[in-house]
Amino acid sequence: MTETITFSLNGQQVAVPAGLSILDAAALHGVRIPSLCHHPDQRVKANCRVCVVEVEGQKNLAASCATPVTAGMKVRTNSPRIRETVQTILELIFANHPQECLTCIRNGNCELRRLAADYGIREVKGEMATDALPLDTSTPSLVRDPNKCIKCGRCAEVCHHVQETGILYSHYRSVDVQVAPEYGKSLSDVACVLCGQCAAVCPVGAIHEKDDTALVWEALDDPAKHVVVQVAPAVRVSIAEEFGQAPGTIATGRLVSALRKLGFDRVFDTDFTADLTIMEEGHELLHRLQSGGALPLITSCSPGWVKYIEHSYPELLPHVSTCKSPQQMFGALAKTYYAGKAGIDPADIFVVSIMPCTAKKFESQRPEMNASGHQDVDAVLTTRELGRILKQAGVDFAALDDSVFDDPLGISTGAAAIFGVTGGVMEAALRTVYEVVTGQELESVEFTAVRGLQGIKEATVDLAGTPVKVAVAHGLGNARRIMDLVRAGLADYTFIEIMACPGGCIGGGGQPYGTTDTVRRQRIEATYRVDAGLALRKSHQNPAVAKLYAEFLRQPLSEISHHLLHTKYRNRSLYKLKG
Amino acid sequence: MSTQRQSVKDIVTAPAAGQAALLQALLAVQDASPENYVSEEAVNEIAHLLGISRSRVYSTASFYSVISLKPRGRHIVRVCINAPCENAGKQAVLAALEQELGVGLGCTTPDGRFTLEGVSCLGACYMSPAIKIDNQLYGDLTAEAAVAIIRRCREEENIGHTA
Ligand code: SF4
Ligand code: SF4
Ligand code: SF4
Ligand code: FES
Ligand code: FES
């Protein structure tokens, strides 16, 4: 039990748990103090000062995000002095900020713009002091607009202390400060994994997903194209947030209806190929166990993670499953198996994916991803872009009725649904591998040891008398700790699941803004409800997958499976010095 | 080896350097560099050896004005450009230095000997206008005195070379 303390908030005595900042304590009592550099999941940075309050007995205004509340403290959050100070700070920021709100991608959800509205800023004084800096459009995933950066440091914090990829940091001094890669390099020239976690925490439009909605409209508007769409598991538990609904709202049926309204010829489900991934990867694991292949086997469905290991631990690449991600398996099958069944020339098929992830855009453009003879996935939209394109189409999401995915690439099990959360791929794999190895039915399908937001999770599973140790990590900082153990030969795991984003795909860099650990938990909880609500919860029970093997692939790891569903990786190490 | 890589390794891993902080490492690498700067290669090597990101090394290097990320002359001539020195006649001193060296602020002489830099306050306001050449302060300067100092530097270096 935490201790409760009482303090005075704008003249009222209020009780809060001890140890909170003034900012958080006030929020518990209905007072929203403005903030910019503060992020609920991050350490205190206290560089923007828009959160100032008056504390009785202190001469200077205090930054409420950085000041712990103490018993008996007398705090004022609203006074002429505070309003004036905040207004001045905002005016100073705006004096160095492009006046582009109307055309800015963050127009509807920019934290700075909201403050300007709240504080009634009606005039921007002075001319822009600095020259326009070039945009970074070097990657298929992200766009960095340094001109809109307010130097709050949130991206650097996530990039250095959560992902530990160490790409974005603050450089130079005073008015020249820039938050960027070293030497002003573009993101494609450094070891950025394109996870988009920086974009997810940026309060403004300074770093954001590359918007591909125009590409999708073009395909939808082209009568010669047969446009099919696949939706990742994590999108169904987050898309409703784009339309103002609470995090954790399950919207699978409405999502399908919305995509039909947009004009897609077929609405399919990435969950179908998630089940297929389990079949392939589960058998890959068994094969490696039996044939003495490289162990631990490490999952490969998170493209940010794959890019990370290619940059940072290339010597461990033989451990990575050769399975493509569900997105890419889907693309390869859509332009072969489905094209054949539907009697459509694959050249006329346009595959769109809706993903929670910015790295998926990069993945779809990897040169290896053309097993069908065409680029397997033509365009990737993040959840945020889907929200945007639905709004453009005038879809009233709240008013939609439910409908169901199309056959055959729309049929899936609960095992696929949980791919969207950390531990989900592991749990899905265990459900199948257990039954394949033991020949017995799994009594309890829920492996709770691999669930939840703990950074690294471990479990030991009894497979017909053989104990198999597994580990799960999410967020690349945690992945790095496990990889260091593997590299040092200190890890006795057989199977490791890694997802680049904290919480797994539900916390992906392309998800609706406002993702915090609280929101992650709500999306995770919703994901497990999706799983529990399905009749089939094991991938090997998926009848459409069974049919796919019978009609087309023959069996897991067959030659055609290898050709379409498996891939290779490359060494992207940057630690190569010339001279 | 035309690069700074080996010397960086020696400095950062030298027993004396031990847990050398990033700034110390940068300064030592710069001091050891004939061109008086920290190269990109050196930034990368320091990051690797200290186990921190290149971005963080660059951040510190670009924050401190004593560190240069561009090649410089063997001697750094720093001219104070703050108000007290300005008022005491910095203009004339700077003009004389530019004339004598043949380069403007921020530039290096073609012979690679001198880099002329502007800095804010050398902590020598009591003897403004002031300049600093490498670690040596000179105050209460006139244009003539400044030129004489540069000429003396050249001579000393020439002697050093022949000796
Ligand atoms: S980042 Fe925000 S304040 Fe800046 S132009 Fe975009 S919407 Fe406007
Ligand atoms: S995409 Fe990920 S790795 Fe790249 S800069 Fe952003 S947080 Fe860092
Ligand atoms: S890019 Fe965004 S998150 Fe990063 S410092 Fe700039 S404003 Fe803050
Ligand atoms: S939010 Fe408190 S200083 Fe930025
Ligand atoms: S102002 Fe020139 S030395 Fe202080």
Short mmCIF file of N, CA and C and ligand atoms in Angstrom, two decimals, chain A residues 148-156 179 198 201-204 206-207, ligand 3:
data_model
loop_
_atom_site.label_atom_id
_atom_site.label_comp_id
_atom_site.label_asym_id
_atom_site.label_seq_id
_atom_site.Cartn_x
_atom_site.Cartn_y
_atom_site.Cartn_z
N LYS A 148 9.89 21.31 -37.81
CA LYS A 148 8.77 21.30 -36.87
C LYS A 148 9.19 20.79 -35.50
N CYS A 149 10.46 20.41 -35.37
CA CYS A 149 10.92 19.83 -34.11
C CYS A 149 10.98 20.88 -33.02
N ILE A 150 10.40 20.59 -31.87
CA ILE A 150 10.44 21.53 -30.75
C ILE A 150 11.48 21.10 -29.71
N LYS A 151 12.32 20.15 -30.08
CA LYS A 151 13.45 19.72 -29.23
C LYS A 151 13.03 19.24 -27.86
N CYS A 152 11.91 18.56 -27.80
CA CYS A 152 11.42 18.09 -26.50
C CYS A 152 12.22 16.87 -26.02
N GLY A 153 12.86 16.16 -26.94
CA GLY A 153 13.70 15.03 -26.55
C GLY A 153 12.97 13.71 -26.35
N ARG A 154 11.67 13.69 -26.62
CA ARG A 154 10.94 12.43 -26.39
C ARG A 154 11.43 11.31 -27.31
N CYS A 155 11.71 11.65 -28.57
CA CYS A 155 12.15 10.63 -29.52
C CYS A 155 13.51 10.09 -29.13
N ALA A 156 14.40 10.99 -28.70
CA ALA A 156 15.74 10.55 -28.31
C ALA A 156 15.65 9.62 -27.11
N VAL A 179 17.64 17.73 -33.02
CA VAL A 179 17.52 16.34 -32.59
C VAL A 179 17.51 15.50 -33.85
N CYS A 198 9.85 6.56 -32.27
CA CYS A 198 10.09 7.99 -32.17
C CYS A 198 8.85 8.76 -32.65
N VAL A 201 5.90 8.85 -30.19
CA VAL A 201 5.95 9.73 -29.01
C VAL A 201 6.14 11.20 -29.37
N CYS A 202 6.43 11.50 -30.61
CA CYS A 202 6.64 12.90 -31.00
C CYS A 202 5.33 13.68 -30.81
N PRO A 203 5.38 14.79 -30.10
CA PRO A 203 4.13 15.53 -29.85
C PRO A 203 3.66 16.33 -31.07
N VAL A 204 4.55 16.52 -32.03
CA VAL A 204 4.23 17.37 -33.19
C VAL A 204 4.51 16.61 -34.49
N ALA A 206 7.10 16.45 -36.37
CA ALA A 206 8.51 16.49 -36.72
C ALA A 206 9.05 15.15 -37.18
N ILE A 207 8.39 14.07 -36.79
CA ILE A 207 8.77 12.76 -37.33
C ILE A 207 7.50 11.92 -37.39
S1 SF4 C 3 11.36 15.04 -33.30
FE1 SF4 C 3 9.50 15.25 -32.09
S2 SF4 C 3 9.92 14.01 -30.26
FE2 SF4 C 3 11.89 14.41 -31.23
S3 SF4 C 3 12.66 16.23 -30.18
FE3 SF4 C 3 11.61 16.90 -32.06
S4 SF4 C 3 9.54 17.38 -31.38
FE4 SF4 C 3 10.45 16.14 -29.76
#
